[in-house]
XYZ file of C-alpha atoms in Angstrom:
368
model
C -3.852 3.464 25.127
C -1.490 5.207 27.924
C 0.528 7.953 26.391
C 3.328 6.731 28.224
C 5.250 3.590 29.538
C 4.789 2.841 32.823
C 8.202 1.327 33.441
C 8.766 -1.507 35.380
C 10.475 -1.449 38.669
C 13.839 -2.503 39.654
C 13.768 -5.935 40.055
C 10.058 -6.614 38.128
C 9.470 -9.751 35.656
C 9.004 -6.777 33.120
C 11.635 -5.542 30.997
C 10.171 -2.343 29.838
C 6.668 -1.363 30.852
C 4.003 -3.490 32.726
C 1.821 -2.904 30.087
C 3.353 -5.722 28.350
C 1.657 -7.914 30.754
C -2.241 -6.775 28.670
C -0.706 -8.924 25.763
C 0.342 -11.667 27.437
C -3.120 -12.213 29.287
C -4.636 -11.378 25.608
C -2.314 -14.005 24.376
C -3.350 -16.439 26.569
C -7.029 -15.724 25.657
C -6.309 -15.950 22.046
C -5.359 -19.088 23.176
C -8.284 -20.061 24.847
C -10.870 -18.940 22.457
C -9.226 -20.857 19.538
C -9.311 -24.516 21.852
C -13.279 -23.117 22.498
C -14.003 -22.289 19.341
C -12.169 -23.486 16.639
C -13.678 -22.104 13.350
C -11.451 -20.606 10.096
C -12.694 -16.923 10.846
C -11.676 -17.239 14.309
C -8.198 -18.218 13.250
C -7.997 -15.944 10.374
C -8.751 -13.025 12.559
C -6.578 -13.961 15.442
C -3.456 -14.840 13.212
C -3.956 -11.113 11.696
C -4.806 -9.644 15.024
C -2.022 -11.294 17.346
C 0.662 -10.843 14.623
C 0.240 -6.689 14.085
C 0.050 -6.325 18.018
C 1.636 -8.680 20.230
C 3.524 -10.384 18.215
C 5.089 -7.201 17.106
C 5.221 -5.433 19.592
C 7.120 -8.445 21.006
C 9.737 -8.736 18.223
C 10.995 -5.005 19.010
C 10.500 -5.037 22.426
C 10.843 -8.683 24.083
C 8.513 -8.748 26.939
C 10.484 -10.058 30.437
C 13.485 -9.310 31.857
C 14.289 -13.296 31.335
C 15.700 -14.785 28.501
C 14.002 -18.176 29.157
C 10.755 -16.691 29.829
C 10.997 -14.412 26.300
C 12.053 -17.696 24.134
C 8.800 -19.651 26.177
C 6.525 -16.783 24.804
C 8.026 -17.266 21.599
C 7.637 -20.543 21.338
C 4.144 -20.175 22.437
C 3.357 -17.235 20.010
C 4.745 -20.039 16.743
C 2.403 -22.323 18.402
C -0.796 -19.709 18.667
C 0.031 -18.044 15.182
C 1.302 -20.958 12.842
C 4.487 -19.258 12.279
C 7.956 -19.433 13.953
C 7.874 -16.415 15.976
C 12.380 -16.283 15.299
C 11.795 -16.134 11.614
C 9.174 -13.973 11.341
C 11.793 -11.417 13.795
C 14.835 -12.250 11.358
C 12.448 -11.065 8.300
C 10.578 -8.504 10.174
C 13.801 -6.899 11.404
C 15.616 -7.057 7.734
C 11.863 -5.135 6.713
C 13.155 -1.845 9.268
C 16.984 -1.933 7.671
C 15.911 -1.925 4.028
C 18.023 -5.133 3.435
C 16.809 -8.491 2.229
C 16.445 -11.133 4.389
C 18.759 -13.997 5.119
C 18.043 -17.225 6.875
C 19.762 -18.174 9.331
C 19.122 -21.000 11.724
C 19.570 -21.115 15.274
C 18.136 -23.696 18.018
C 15.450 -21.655 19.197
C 13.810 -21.465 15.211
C 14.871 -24.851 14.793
C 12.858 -25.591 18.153
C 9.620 -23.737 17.017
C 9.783 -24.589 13.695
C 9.726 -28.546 15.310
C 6.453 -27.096 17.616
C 4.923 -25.821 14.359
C 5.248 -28.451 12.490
C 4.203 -31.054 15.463
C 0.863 -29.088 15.836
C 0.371 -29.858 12.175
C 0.796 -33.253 12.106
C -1.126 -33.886 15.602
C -4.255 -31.983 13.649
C -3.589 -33.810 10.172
C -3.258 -37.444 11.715
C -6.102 -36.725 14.951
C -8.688 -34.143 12.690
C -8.387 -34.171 9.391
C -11.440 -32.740 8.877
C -10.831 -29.564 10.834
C -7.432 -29.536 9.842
C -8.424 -29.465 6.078
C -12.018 -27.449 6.537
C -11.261 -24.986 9.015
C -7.369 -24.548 10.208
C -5.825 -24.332 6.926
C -8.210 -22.012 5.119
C -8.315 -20.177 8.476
C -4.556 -20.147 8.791
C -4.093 -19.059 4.902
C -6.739 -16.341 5.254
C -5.057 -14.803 8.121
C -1.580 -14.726 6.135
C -3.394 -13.440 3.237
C -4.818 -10.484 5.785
C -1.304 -10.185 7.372
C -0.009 -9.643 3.416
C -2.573 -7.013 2.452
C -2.063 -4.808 5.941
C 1.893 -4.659 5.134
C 1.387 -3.603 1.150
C -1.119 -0.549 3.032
C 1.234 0.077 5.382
C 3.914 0.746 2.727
C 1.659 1.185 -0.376
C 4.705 2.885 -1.944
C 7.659 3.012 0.329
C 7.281 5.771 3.021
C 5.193 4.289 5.894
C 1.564 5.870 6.114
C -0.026 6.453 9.703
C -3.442 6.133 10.604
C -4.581 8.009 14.002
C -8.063 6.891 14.274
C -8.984 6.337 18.175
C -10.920 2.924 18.002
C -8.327 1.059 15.830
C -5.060 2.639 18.059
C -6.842 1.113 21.523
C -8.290 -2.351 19.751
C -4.556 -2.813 17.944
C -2.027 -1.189 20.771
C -1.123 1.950 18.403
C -0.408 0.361 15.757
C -2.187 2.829 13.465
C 1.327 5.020 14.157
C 3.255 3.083 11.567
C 5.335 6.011 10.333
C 6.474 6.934 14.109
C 7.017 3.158 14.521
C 9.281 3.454 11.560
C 11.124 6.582 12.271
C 12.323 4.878 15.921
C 11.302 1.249 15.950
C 12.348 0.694 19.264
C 10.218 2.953 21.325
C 7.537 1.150 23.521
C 3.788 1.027 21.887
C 2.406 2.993 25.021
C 5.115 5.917 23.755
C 3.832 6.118 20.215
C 1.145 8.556 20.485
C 3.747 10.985 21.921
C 6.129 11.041 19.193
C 3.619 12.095 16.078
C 5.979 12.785 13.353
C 5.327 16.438 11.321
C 4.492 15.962 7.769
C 3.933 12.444 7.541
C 1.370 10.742 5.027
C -1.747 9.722 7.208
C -4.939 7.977 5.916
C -8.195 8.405 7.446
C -8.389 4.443 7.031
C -6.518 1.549 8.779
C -4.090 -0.137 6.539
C -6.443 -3.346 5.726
C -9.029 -0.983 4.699
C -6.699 1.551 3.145
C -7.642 0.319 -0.600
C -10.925 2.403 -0.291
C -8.041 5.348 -0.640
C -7.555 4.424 -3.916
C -9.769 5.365 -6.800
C -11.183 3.101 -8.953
C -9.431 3.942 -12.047
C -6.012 3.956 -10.444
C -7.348 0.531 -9.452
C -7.673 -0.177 -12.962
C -4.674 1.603 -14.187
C -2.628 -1.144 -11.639
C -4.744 -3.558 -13.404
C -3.316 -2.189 -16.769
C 0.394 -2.218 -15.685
C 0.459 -6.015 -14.579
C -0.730 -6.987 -18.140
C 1.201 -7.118 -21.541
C -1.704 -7.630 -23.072
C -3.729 -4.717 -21.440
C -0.883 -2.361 -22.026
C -1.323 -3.165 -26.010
C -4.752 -2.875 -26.335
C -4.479 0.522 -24.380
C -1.798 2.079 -25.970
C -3.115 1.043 -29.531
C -6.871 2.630 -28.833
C -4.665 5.750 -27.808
C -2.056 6.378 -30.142
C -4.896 6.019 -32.672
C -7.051 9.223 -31.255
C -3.761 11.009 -31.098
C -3.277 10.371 -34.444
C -6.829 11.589 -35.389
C -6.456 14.933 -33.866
C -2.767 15.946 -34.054
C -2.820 16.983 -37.540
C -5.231 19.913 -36.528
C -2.521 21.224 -34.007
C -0.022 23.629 -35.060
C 3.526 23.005 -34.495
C 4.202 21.589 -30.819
C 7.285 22.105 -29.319
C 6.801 21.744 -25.207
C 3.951 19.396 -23.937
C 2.195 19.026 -20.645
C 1.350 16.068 -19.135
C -0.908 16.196 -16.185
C -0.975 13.338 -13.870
C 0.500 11.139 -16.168
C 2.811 8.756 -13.532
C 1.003 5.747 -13.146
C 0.679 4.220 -16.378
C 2.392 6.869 -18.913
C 0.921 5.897 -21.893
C 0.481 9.620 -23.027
C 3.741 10.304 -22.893
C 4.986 6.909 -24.575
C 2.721 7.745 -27.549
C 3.511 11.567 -27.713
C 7.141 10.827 -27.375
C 6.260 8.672 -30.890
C 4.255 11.023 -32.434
C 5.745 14.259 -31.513
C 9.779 13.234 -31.083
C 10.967 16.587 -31.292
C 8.790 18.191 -28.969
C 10.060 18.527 -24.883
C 7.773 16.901 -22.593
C 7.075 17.064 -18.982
C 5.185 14.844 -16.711
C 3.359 16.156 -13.767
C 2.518 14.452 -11.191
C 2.000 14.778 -7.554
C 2.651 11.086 -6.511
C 6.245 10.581 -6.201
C 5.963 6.463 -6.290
C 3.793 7.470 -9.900
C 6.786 9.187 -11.299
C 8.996 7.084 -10.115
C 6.919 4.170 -12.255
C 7.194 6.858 -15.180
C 10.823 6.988 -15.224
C 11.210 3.296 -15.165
C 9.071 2.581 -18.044
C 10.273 6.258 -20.250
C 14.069 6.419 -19.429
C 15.490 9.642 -20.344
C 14.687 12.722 -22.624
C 11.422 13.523 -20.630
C 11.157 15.782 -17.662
C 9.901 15.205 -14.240
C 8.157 17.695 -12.034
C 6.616 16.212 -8.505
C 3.920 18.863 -8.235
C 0.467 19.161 -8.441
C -0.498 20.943 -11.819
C -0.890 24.998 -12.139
C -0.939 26.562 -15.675
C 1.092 29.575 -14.541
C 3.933 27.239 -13.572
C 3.687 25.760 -17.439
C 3.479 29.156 -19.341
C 5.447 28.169 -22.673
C 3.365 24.579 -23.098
C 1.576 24.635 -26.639
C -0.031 21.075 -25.696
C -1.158 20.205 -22.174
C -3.011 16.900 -21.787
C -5.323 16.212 -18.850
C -6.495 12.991 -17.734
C -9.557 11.455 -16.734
C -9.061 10.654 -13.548
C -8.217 14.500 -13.113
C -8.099 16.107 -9.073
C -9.659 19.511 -9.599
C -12.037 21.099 -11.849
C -11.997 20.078 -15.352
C -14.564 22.466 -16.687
C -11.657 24.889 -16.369
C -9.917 23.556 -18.643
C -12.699 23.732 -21.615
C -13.841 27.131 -19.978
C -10.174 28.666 -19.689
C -7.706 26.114 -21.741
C -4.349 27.272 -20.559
C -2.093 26.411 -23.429
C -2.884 26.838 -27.069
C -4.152 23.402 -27.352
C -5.614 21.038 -24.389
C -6.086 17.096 -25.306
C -8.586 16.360 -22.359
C -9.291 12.721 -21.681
C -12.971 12.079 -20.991
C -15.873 10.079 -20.723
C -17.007 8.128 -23.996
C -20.876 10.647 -23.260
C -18.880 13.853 -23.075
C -18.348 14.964 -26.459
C -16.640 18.260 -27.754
C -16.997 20.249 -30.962
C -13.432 17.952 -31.842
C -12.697 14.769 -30.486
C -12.119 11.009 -30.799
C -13.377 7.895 -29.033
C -10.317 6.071 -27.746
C -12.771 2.703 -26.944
C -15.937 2.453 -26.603
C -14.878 -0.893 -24.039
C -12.869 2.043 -22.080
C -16.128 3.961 -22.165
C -13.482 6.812 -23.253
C -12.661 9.591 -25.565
C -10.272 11.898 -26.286
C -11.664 15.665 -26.563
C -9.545 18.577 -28.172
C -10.027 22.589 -27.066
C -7.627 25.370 -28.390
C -7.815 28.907 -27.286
């Protein structure tokens, strides 16, 4: 897309650039291919698509110069997407300030609320068949898709970019999420000039952005949204601690590499070793910040990624399995006196202990 807004002239239907008009005629077509063909993908897909471009770009940056003619698009957007297009602004908006969101009504949400609502019950009473078969599950698939492109977009706070060419034309820039967020009221045609330095980028587009994640942080989120999960694990670890901490000498500082997400290393060594001083490394910010929630105080906190020379007086480090980097190394060259190194249930050392053979997982001990 243009690198720039072409502004509208003095005295044009435009408010800002006339760009705009692209979405309105792609409105309008959304429009048309949904009364030609009226299947669920089509209206999954076009509820996702419409709401992360025109829609949005419309809520920041109101299309026309006219009032009437900006609460007419509006009203036409509620009727195209399912959704009053005032509300969604009100909660969108309240999304940017980092406050929660407050209803509040007003006669234009009243009115396309009533439009929304009308459409409904025209479809329900005229096709109930389509209405049941195809609109709704096409309608609650696209919400679904809306839901899963804003948790990528903000997997754990900070807003992640993603600069790939295709998506940016196809969705209006909308790939430049973090520069949207750092000025939200610059004009889509503007984003690609305002790249923000040091920003987190994936190589995916936030609706494929779980591919990012590896599988056994998948897991470990698995893990932390069950009780019951969290038991089991914990139990099948603290025993293998147990196992091999007897052939340790005294511990007074342990290392914890990577241990954020679910911190069950630290819960159990904090048990098992309560006089020792432990530190949790971890180069995730949003994993330490889980860390602290769940261990409170009298462990300390390093946002880093993991180098034995910054960890010289550690008697214990642990490593886990889902390690970045070489773990050979640490067999090869352990870098504290004793190295708990959290492996696969095949990988045995000359000491170790299975942590579950369900987990496919053991726990492997090398001293210097």
């Amino acid at each position: 897309m243009a690198a720039a807004a072409i502004e509208s002239p003095h005295g044009s239907v435009w408010r800002s650039s006339s760009w705009d008009a692209l979405l309105v005629t792609l409105a309008a077509l959304h429009g048309l291919a949904l009364a030609l063909w009226p299947t669920a993908p089509l209206i999954a897909a076009g509820v996702w698509w419409n709401s992360n471009t025109i829609a949005h770009n419309f809520i920041h940056r109101p299309f026309f110069r006219s009032a009437l003619l900006n609460r007419v698009l509006s009203a036409a957007l509620s009727v195209l997407l399912g959704i009053p297009q005032t509300l969604w602004r009100d909660r969108h908006l309240a999304h940017h300030a980092g406050i929660p969101w407050r209803l509040r009504i007003s006669r234009q949400l009243l009115a396309e609320t009533a439009l929304v609502l009308g459409l409904w019950t025209a479809l329900a009473s005229h096709r109930p068949r389509f209405f049941l078969l195809a609109y709704a599950p096409g309608y609650l698939a696209g919400l679904a898709l809306c839901a899963l492109q804003g948790h990528f977009e903000h997997p754990l706070g900070p807003a992640i970019s993603h600069y790939g060419p295709v998506y940016n034309f196809l969705f209006f820039n909308d790939g430049y999420h973090a520069e949207h967020h750092a000025n939200p009221s610059l004009h889509w045609t503007t984003l690609s000039a305002h790249m923000e330095p040091g920003v987190t980028a994936s190589r995916w587009p936030a609706l494929l952005r779980w591919l990012d994640v590896p599988p056994l942080e998948t897991l470990e989120r698995m893990v932390l949204r069950s009780a019951i999960l969290q038991r089991f694990v914990l139990a099948r670890h603290r025993q293998a601690f147990r196992e091999l901490l007897p052939l340790l000498p005294p511990v007074e500082q342990v290392a914890i590499v990577g241990g954020g997400l679910f911190p069950r290393t630290a819960l159990i060594l904090r048990e098992l070793l309560p006089a020792a001083r432990i530190t949790v490394i971890d180069s995730n910010a949003g994993n330490l910040e889980t860390a602290r929630r769940m261990l409170g105080g009298n462990i300390e906190f390093r946002n880093q990624r993991y180098a034995p020379a910054d960890f010289p007086d550690a008697d214990l480090t642990v490593v886990p399995l889902c390690l970045e980097g070489d773990r050979t190394a640490f067999y090869r060259h352990p870098p504290s006196r004793a190295v708990f190194i959290h492996d696969w249930l095949w990988r045995r050392a000359e000491r170790g202990a299975v942590v579950s053979i369900f987990l496919f997982k053991r726990l492997n001990l090398v001293t210097q």
